[in-house]
Amino acid sequence: MSGETGGGQTIELTQAQWETFLAGLYERDDQLQRRVPGTGYPPEEAVDAYVLSGHAEALRSAEVEGDVWGTLLDIEEEAGDEEEAWAKIVAFYLDRGCVLVRVQDAQEPEEWLLADGLAGRLGLPEAAKGP
């Protein structure tokens, strides 16, 4: 399921879709790409949440420590609590055309902001349609 919010897009994935999405990526020479079925990839090219975090604009994840407060300072905003801070970060990046990826059934908030071009190149719109 996906929808428009501000200038960017929100894509919602189940936990299974998220894991399938990550498993379908590889990183080579600091570039993320989609795996081609039937092609072998060295184990060091595998992508997990930590690897993806190096390519994200901002994130809030149980697996990877995101710096919500540092990001808020970077965008020159202030907030009273972490929820408000994250809402301001999301609004900032969506207004600039980024894509918000939400994992629906995660026990803790799992939300990632990716540049639109990166999200498209990695097949996120297709990932939201399901396996």
Short mmCIF file of N, CA and C in Angstrom, two decimals:
data_model
loop_
_atom_site.label_atom_id
_atom_site.label_comp_id
_atom_site.label_asym_id
_atom_site.label_seq_id
_atom_site.Cartn_x
_atom_site.Cartn_y
_atom_site.Cartn_z
N MET A 1 0.85 -1.18 0.00
CA MET A 1 0.00 0.00 0.00
C MET A 1 0.89 1.24 0.00
N SER A 2 0.57 2.20 -0.80
CA SER A 2 1.36 3.42 -0.82
C SER A 2 0.45 4.60 -1.03
N GLY A 3 0.95 5.78 -0.68
CA GLY A 3 0.15 6.98 -0.85
C GLY A 3 1.02 8.21 -0.90
N GLU A 4 0.44 9.30 -1.35
CA GLU A 4 1.16 10.57 -1.45
C GLU A 4 1.01 11.34 -0.14
N THR A 5 2.08 11.91 0.32
CA THR A 5 2.07 12.76 1.49
C THR A 5 3.00 13.92 1.20
N GLY A 6 2.52 15.14 1.18
CA GLY A 6 3.38 16.28 0.85
C GLY A 6 3.92 16.10 -0.55
N GLY A 7 5.23 16.34 -0.74
CA GLY A 7 5.83 16.18 -2.05
C GLY A 7 6.34 14.77 -2.29
N GLY A 8 6.46 13.97 -1.23
CA GLY A 8 7.00 12.63 -1.37
C GLY A 8 5.93 11.57 -1.29
N GLN A 9 6.38 10.36 -1.20
CA GLN A 9 5.48 9.20 -1.20
C GLN A 9 5.72 8.39 0.06
N THR A 10 4.66 7.76 0.55
CA THR A 10 4.76 6.84 1.68
C THR A 10 4.49 5.44 1.16
N ILE A 11 5.37 4.52 1.47
CA ILE A 11 5.22 3.12 1.08
C ILE A 11 5.17 2.30 2.36
N GLU A 12 4.14 1.47 2.47
CA GLU A 12 4.01 0.62 3.65
C GLU A 12 4.28 -0.82 3.25
N LEU A 13 5.15 -1.47 4.02
CA LEU A 13 5.52 -2.86 3.78
C LEU A 13 5.23 -3.68 5.03
N THR A 14 4.90 -4.94 4.85
CA THR A 14 4.83 -5.86 5.98
C THR A 14 6.27 -6.22 6.36
N GLN A 15 6.43 -6.86 7.50
CA GLN A 15 7.77 -7.30 7.92
C GLN A 15 8.34 -8.26 6.87
N ALA A 16 7.52 -9.16 6.34
CA ALA A 16 7.99 -10.11 5.33
C ALA A 16 8.42 -9.38 4.05
N GLN A 17 7.65 -8.38 3.62
CA GLN A 17 8.03 -7.62 2.43
C GLN A 17 9.33 -6.86 2.66
N TRP A 18 9.51 -6.30 3.85
CA TRP A 18 10.73 -5.58 4.20
C TRP A 18 11.94 -6.51 4.12
N GLU A 19 11.82 -7.69 4.71
CA GLU A 19 12.92 -8.64 4.69
C GLU A 19 13.23 -9.11 3.26
N THR A 20 12.18 -9.32 2.46
CA THR A 20 12.37 -9.70 1.06
C THR A 20 13.04 -8.57 0.30
N PHE A 21 12.62 -7.34 0.57
CA PHE A 21 13.23 -6.18 -0.07
C PHE A 21 14.73 -6.13 0.23
N LEU A 22 15.10 -6.21 1.50
CA LEU A 22 16.53 -6.16 1.87
C LEU A 22 17.31 -7.31 1.25
N ALA A 23 16.73 -8.51 1.25
CA ALA A 23 17.40 -9.68 0.69
C ALA A 23 17.59 -9.55 -0.82
N GLY A 24 16.80 -8.70 -1.47
CA GLY A 24 16.89 -8.51 -2.91
C GLY A 24 17.87 -7.43 -3.33
N LEU A 25 18.67 -6.94 -2.39
CA LEU A 25 19.64 -5.88 -2.69
C LEU A 25 21.06 -6.38 -2.52
N TYR A 26 21.99 -5.68 -3.13
CA TYR A 26 23.41 -5.89 -2.87
C TYR A 26 24.11 -4.54 -2.89
N GLU A 27 25.25 -4.45 -2.21
CA GLU A 27 26.05 -3.22 -2.19
C GLU A 27 27.42 -3.53 -2.75
N ARG A 28 27.80 -2.75 -3.76
CA ARG A 28 29.12 -2.90 -4.36
C ARG A 28 29.66 -1.50 -4.63
N ASP A 29 30.89 -1.25 -4.23
CA ASP A 29 31.52 0.07 -4.43
C ASP A 29 30.65 1.19 -3.86
N ASP A 30 30.10 0.97 -2.67
CA ASP A 30 29.25 1.94 -1.97
C ASP A 30 27.98 2.31 -2.75
N GLN A 31 27.55 1.44 -3.64
CA GLN A 31 26.31 1.64 -4.40
C GLN A 31 25.35 0.50 -4.09
N LEU A 32 24.10 0.85 -3.80
CA LEU A 32 23.06 -0.16 -3.63
C LEU A 32 22.43 -0.45 -4.98
N GLN A 33 22.17 -1.72 -5.22
CA GLN A 33 21.53 -2.16 -6.46
C GLN A 33 20.60 -3.33 -6.15
N ARG A 34 19.69 -3.60 -7.07
CA ARG A 34 18.81 -4.77 -6.97
C ARG A 34 19.54 -5.98 -7.49
N ARG A 35 19.35 -7.10 -6.81
CA ARG A 35 19.93 -8.36 -7.28
C ARG A 35 19.21 -8.82 -8.55
N VAL A 36 19.96 -9.46 -9.42
CA VAL A 36 19.41 -10.05 -10.63
C VAL A 36 19.23 -11.53 -10.34
N PRO A 37 18.00 -12.05 -10.46
CA PRO A 37 17.77 -13.47 -10.20
C PRO A 37 18.70 -14.36 -11.02
N GLY A 38 19.22 -15.39 -10.36
CA GLY A 38 20.10 -16.33 -11.04
C GLY A 38 21.56 -15.91 -11.05
N THR A 39 21.87 -14.73 -10.51
CA THR A 39 23.24 -14.25 -10.46
C THR A 39 23.78 -14.44 -9.05
N GLY A 40 25.02 -14.90 -8.93
CA GLY A 40 25.64 -15.09 -7.62
C GLY A 40 26.27 -13.80 -7.12
N TYR A 41 26.22 -13.61 -5.81
CA TYR A 41 26.79 -12.42 -5.18
C TYR A 41 27.64 -12.85 -4.00
N PRO A 42 28.81 -12.26 -3.82
CA PRO A 42 29.64 -12.57 -2.66
C PRO A 42 28.91 -12.19 -1.36
N PRO A 43 29.14 -12.94 -0.29
CA PRO A 43 28.47 -12.64 0.99
C PRO A 43 28.70 -11.22 1.48
N GLU A 44 29.85 -10.64 1.18
CA GLU A 44 30.13 -9.28 1.66
C GLU A 44 29.28 -8.22 0.95
N GLU A 45 28.56 -8.59 -0.09
CA GLU A 45 27.69 -7.65 -0.79
C GLU A 45 26.25 -7.68 -0.27
N ALA A 46 25.97 -8.53 0.73
CA ALA A 46 24.62 -8.63 1.29
C ALA A 46 24.22 -7.31 1.96
N VAL A 47 22.95 -7.03 1.91
CA VAL A 47 22.42 -5.80 2.49
C VAL A 47 21.47 -6.15 3.63
N ASP A 48 21.75 -5.56 4.78
CA ASP A 48 20.84 -5.65 5.92
C ASP A 48 20.47 -4.22 6.30
N ALA A 49 19.73 -4.07 7.39
CA ALA A 49 19.29 -2.73 7.80
C ALA A 49 20.49 -1.81 8.06
N TYR A 50 21.55 -2.35 8.63
CA TYR A 50 22.72 -1.52 8.92
C TYR A 50 23.34 -0.97 7.62
N VAL A 51 23.48 -1.81 6.61
CA VAL A 51 24.04 -1.37 5.33
C VAL A 51 23.12 -0.32 4.70
N LEU A 52 21.82 -0.59 4.71
CA LEU A 52 20.86 0.36 4.14
C LEU A 52 20.92 1.70 4.85
N SER A 53 21.20 1.69 6.15
CA SER A 53 21.22 2.95 6.92
C SER A 53 22.25 3.93 6.38
N GLY A 54 23.30 3.43 5.78
CA GLY A 54 24.32 4.30 5.20
C GLY A 54 23.85 5.04 3.95
N HIS A 55 22.70 4.65 3.42
CA HIS A 55 22.16 5.25 2.20
C HIS A 55 20.87 6.03 2.48
N ALA A 56 20.36 5.94 3.70
CA ALA A 56 19.09 6.59 4.05
C ALA A 56 19.31 8.05 4.39
N GLU A 57 18.30 8.86 4.12
CA GLU A 57 18.33 10.27 4.52
C GLU A 57 18.15 10.37 6.04
N ALA A 58 17.25 9.57 6.58
CA ALA A 58 16.98 9.52 8.02
C ALA A 58 16.24 8.22 8.29
N LEU A 59 16.26 7.79 9.53
CA LEU A 59 15.58 6.55 9.88
C LEU A 59 15.22 6.51 11.35
N ARG A 60 14.25 5.64 11.62
CA ARG A 60 13.86 5.31 13.00
C ARG A 60 13.66 3.81 12.98
N SER A 61 14.54 3.08 13.67
CA SER A 61 14.58 1.63 13.53
C SER A 61 14.96 0.96 14.84
N ALA A 62 14.40 -0.22 15.07
CA ALA A 62 14.79 -1.03 16.23
C ALA A 62 16.15 -1.70 15.99
N GLU A 63 16.48 -1.95 14.72
CA GLU A 63 17.72 -2.65 14.38
C GLU A 63 18.93 -1.75 14.31
N VAL A 64 18.73 -0.50 13.90
CA VAL A 64 19.84 0.42 13.66
C VAL A 64 19.57 1.70 14.45
N GLU A 65 20.56 2.16 15.15
CA GLU A 65 20.42 3.40 15.92
C GLU A 65 20.40 4.59 14.97
N GLY A 66 19.25 5.21 14.85
CA GLY A 66 19.14 6.43 14.06
C GLY A 66 19.34 7.63 14.96
N ASP A 67 19.82 8.69 14.45
CA ASP A 67 20.09 9.90 15.23
C ASP A 67 19.00 10.93 14.98
N VAL A 68 17.82 10.69 15.59
CA VAL A 68 16.69 11.58 15.38
C VAL A 68 17.03 13.00 15.80
N TRP A 69 17.64 13.16 16.96
CA TRP A 69 17.94 14.52 17.46
C TRP A 69 19.00 15.21 16.61
N GLY A 70 20.00 14.47 16.18
CA GLY A 70 21.03 15.05 15.31
C GLY A 70 20.45 15.46 13.96
N THR A 71 19.56 14.63 13.44
CA THR A 71 18.91 14.97 12.17
C THR A 71 18.04 16.21 12.34
N LEU A 72 17.34 16.30 13.46
CA LEU A 72 16.50 17.47 13.72
C LEU A 72 17.35 18.74 13.74
N LEU A 73 18.51 18.67 14.38
CA LEU A 73 19.41 19.83 14.38
C LEU A 73 19.89 20.16 12.97
N ASP A 74 20.19 19.13 12.18
CA ASP A 74 20.64 19.34 10.81
C ASP A 74 19.63 20.10 9.98
N ILE A 75 18.34 19.86 10.23
CA ILE A 75 17.31 20.55 9.45
C ILE A 75 16.83 21.82 10.15
N GLU A 76 17.53 22.18 11.22
CA GLU A 76 17.30 23.43 11.95
C GLU A 76 15.87 23.54 12.49
N GLU A 77 15.43 22.45 13.14
CA GLU A 77 14.12 22.40 13.77
C GLU A 77 14.31 22.08 15.24
N GLU A 78 13.23 22.27 16.00
CA GLU A 78 13.21 21.92 17.43
C GLU A 78 11.94 21.15 17.70
N ALA A 79 11.98 20.32 18.76
CA ALA A 79 10.81 19.53 19.12
C ALA A 79 10.84 19.24 20.61
N GLY A 80 9.66 18.98 21.17
CA GLY A 80 9.54 18.69 22.59
C GLY A 80 9.81 17.24 22.95
N ASP A 81 9.58 16.32 22.01
CA ASP A 81 9.83 14.91 22.28
C ASP A 81 10.21 14.21 20.97
N GLU A 82 10.56 12.94 21.07
CA GLU A 82 11.05 12.21 19.90
C GLU A 82 9.97 12.04 18.83
N GLU A 83 8.72 11.85 19.22
CA GLU A 83 7.63 11.71 18.24
C GLU A 83 7.48 12.99 17.42
N GLU A 84 7.49 14.12 18.09
CA GLU A 84 7.38 15.41 17.40
C GLU A 84 8.60 15.63 16.50
N ALA A 85 9.77 15.25 17.01
CA ALA A 85 11.00 15.40 16.23
C ALA A 85 10.92 14.57 14.95
N TRP A 86 10.48 13.31 15.07
CA TRP A 86 10.39 12.45 13.90
C TRP A 86 9.36 12.99 12.91
N ALA A 87 8.23 13.48 13.41
CA ALA A 87 7.20 14.04 12.53
C ALA A 87 7.76 15.23 11.74
N LYS A 88 8.57 16.06 12.37
CA LYS A 88 9.16 17.20 11.66
C LYS A 88 10.19 16.74 10.63
N ILE A 89 10.94 15.71 10.96
CA ILE A 89 11.93 15.15 10.02
C ILE A 89 11.21 14.57 8.80
N VAL A 90 10.16 13.80 9.05
CA VAL A 90 9.39 13.20 7.95
C VAL A 90 8.82 14.29 7.06
N ALA A 91 8.21 15.30 7.65
CA ALA A 91 7.63 16.40 6.86
C ALA A 91 8.71 17.09 6.03
N PHE A 92 9.87 17.33 6.62
CA PHE A 92 10.97 17.99 5.91
C PHE A 92 11.37 17.20 4.67
N TYR A 93 11.60 15.90 4.84
CA TYR A 93 12.07 15.09 3.73
C TYR A 93 10.98 14.79 2.70
N LEU A 94 9.75 14.59 3.15
CA LEU A 94 8.67 14.37 2.18
C LEU A 94 8.44 15.60 1.33
N ASP A 95 8.57 16.79 1.93
CA ASP A 95 8.43 18.02 1.16
C ASP A 95 9.51 18.16 0.10
N ARG A 96 10.59 17.42 0.24
CA ARG A 96 11.69 17.46 -0.73
C ARG A 96 11.66 16.26 -1.66
N GLY A 97 10.53 15.56 -1.69
CA GLY A 97 10.35 14.47 -2.65
C GLY A 97 10.88 13.12 -2.22
N CYS A 98 11.29 12.97 -0.98
CA CYS A 98 11.80 11.68 -0.52
C CYS A 98 10.66 10.69 -0.32
N VAL A 99 11.01 9.44 -0.10
CA VAL A 99 10.05 8.36 0.11
C VAL A 99 10.17 7.89 1.55
N LEU A 100 9.02 7.80 2.23
CA LEU A 100 8.96 7.25 3.58
C LEU A 100 8.54 5.79 3.47
N VAL A 101 9.35 4.89 4.02
CA VAL A 101 9.03 3.46 4.04
C VAL A 101 8.69 3.10 5.48
N ARG A 102 7.48 2.57 5.67
CA ARG A 102 7.04 2.13 7.00
C ARG A 102 6.83 0.62 6.98
N VAL A 103 7.36 -0.04 7.99
CA VAL A 103 7.12 -1.47 8.16
C VAL A 103 5.94 -1.59 9.10
N GLN A 104 4.82 -2.10 8.58
CA GLN A 104 3.55 -2.08 9.29
C GLN A 104 3.51 -2.90 10.57
N ASP A 105 4.02 -4.11 10.56
CA ASP A 105 3.82 -4.99 11.70
C ASP A 105 5.06 -5.14 12.57
N ALA A 106 5.94 -4.15 12.53
CA ALA A 106 7.14 -4.17 13.38
C ALA A 106 6.73 -3.88 14.83
N GLN A 107 7.41 -4.50 15.77
CA GLN A 107 7.07 -4.29 17.18
C GLN A 107 7.43 -2.88 17.65
N GLU A 108 8.48 -2.32 17.10
CA GLU A 108 8.87 -0.94 17.38
C GLU A 108 8.81 -0.18 16.06
N PRO A 109 8.71 1.15 16.10
CA PRO A 109 8.66 1.91 14.84
C PRO A 109 9.84 1.56 13.93
N GLU A 110 9.52 1.27 12.69
CA GLU A 110 10.51 0.96 11.67
C GLU A 110 10.15 1.82 10.47
N GLU A 111 10.83 2.97 10.36
CA GLU A 111 10.53 3.93 9.31
C GLU A 111 11.83 4.46 8.72
N TRP A 112 11.86 4.53 7.40
CA TRP A 112 13.06 4.91 6.68
C TRP A 112 12.72 5.98 5.66
N LEU A 113 13.53 6.99 5.57
CA LEU A 113 13.39 8.03 4.55
C LEU A 113 14.52 7.86 3.54
N LEU A 114 14.15 7.64 2.28
CA LEU A 114 15.10 7.43 1.20
C LEU A 114 14.86 8.44 0.10
N ALA A 115 15.92 8.83 -0.56
CA ALA A 115 15.77 9.70 -1.73
C ALA A 115 14.91 8.99 -2.76
N ASP A 116 14.07 9.75 -3.45
CA ASP A 116 13.13 9.19 -4.41
C ASP A 116 13.84 8.37 -5.48
N GLY A 117 14.92 8.88 -6.02
CA GLY A 117 15.65 8.15 -7.06
C GLY A 117 16.18 6.82 -6.58
N LEU A 118 16.71 6.79 -5.36
CA LEU A 118 17.22 5.55 -4.78
C LEU A 118 16.08 4.56 -4.57
N ALA A 119 14.98 5.02 -3.99
CA ALA A 119 13.84 4.14 -3.74
C ALA A 119 13.33 3.52 -5.03
N GLY A 120 13.23 4.32 -6.07
CA GLY A 120 12.77 3.80 -7.36
C GLY A 120 13.74 2.81 -7.95
N ARG A 121 15.03 3.13 -7.90
CA ARG A 121 16.05 2.25 -8.46
C ARG A 121 16.08 0.90 -7.73
N LEU A 122 15.77 0.92 -6.43
CA LEU A 122 15.79 -0.30 -5.64
C LEU A 122 14.48 -1.07 -5.70
N GLY A 123 13.50 -0.54 -6.41
CA GLY A 123 12.25 -1.28 -6.61
C GLY A 123 11.27 -1.20 -5.46
N LEU A 124 11.35 -0.14 -4.66
CA LEU A 124 10.42 -0.05 -3.53
C LEU A 124 8.95 -0.01 -3.93
N PRO A 125 8.57 0.69 -4.97
CA PRO A 125 7.14 0.65 -5.33
C PRO A 125 6.67 -0.78 -5.62
N GLU A 126 7.50 -1.59 -6.26
CA GLU A 126 7.14 -2.98 -6.54
C GLU A 126 7.11 -3.82 -5.28
N ALA A 127 8.02 -3.52 -4.34
CA ALA A 127 8.06 -4.27 -3.08
C ALA A 127 6.76 -4.13 -2.31
N ALA A 128 6.12 -2.97 -2.42
CA ALA A 128 4.87 -2.73 -1.70
C ALA A 128 3.71 -3.54 -2.26
N LYS A 129 3.87 -4.05 -3.47
CA LYS A 129 2.79 -4.85 -4.07
C LYS A 129 2.77 -6.27 -3.54
N GLY A 130 3.85 -6.67 -2.89
CA GLY A 130 3.88 -7.98 -2.25
C GLY A 130 4.66 -9.01 -3.03
N PRO A 131 5.07 -10.06 -2.31
CA PRO A 131 5.85 -11.12 -2.94
C PRO A 131 4.99 -12.01 -3.79
#
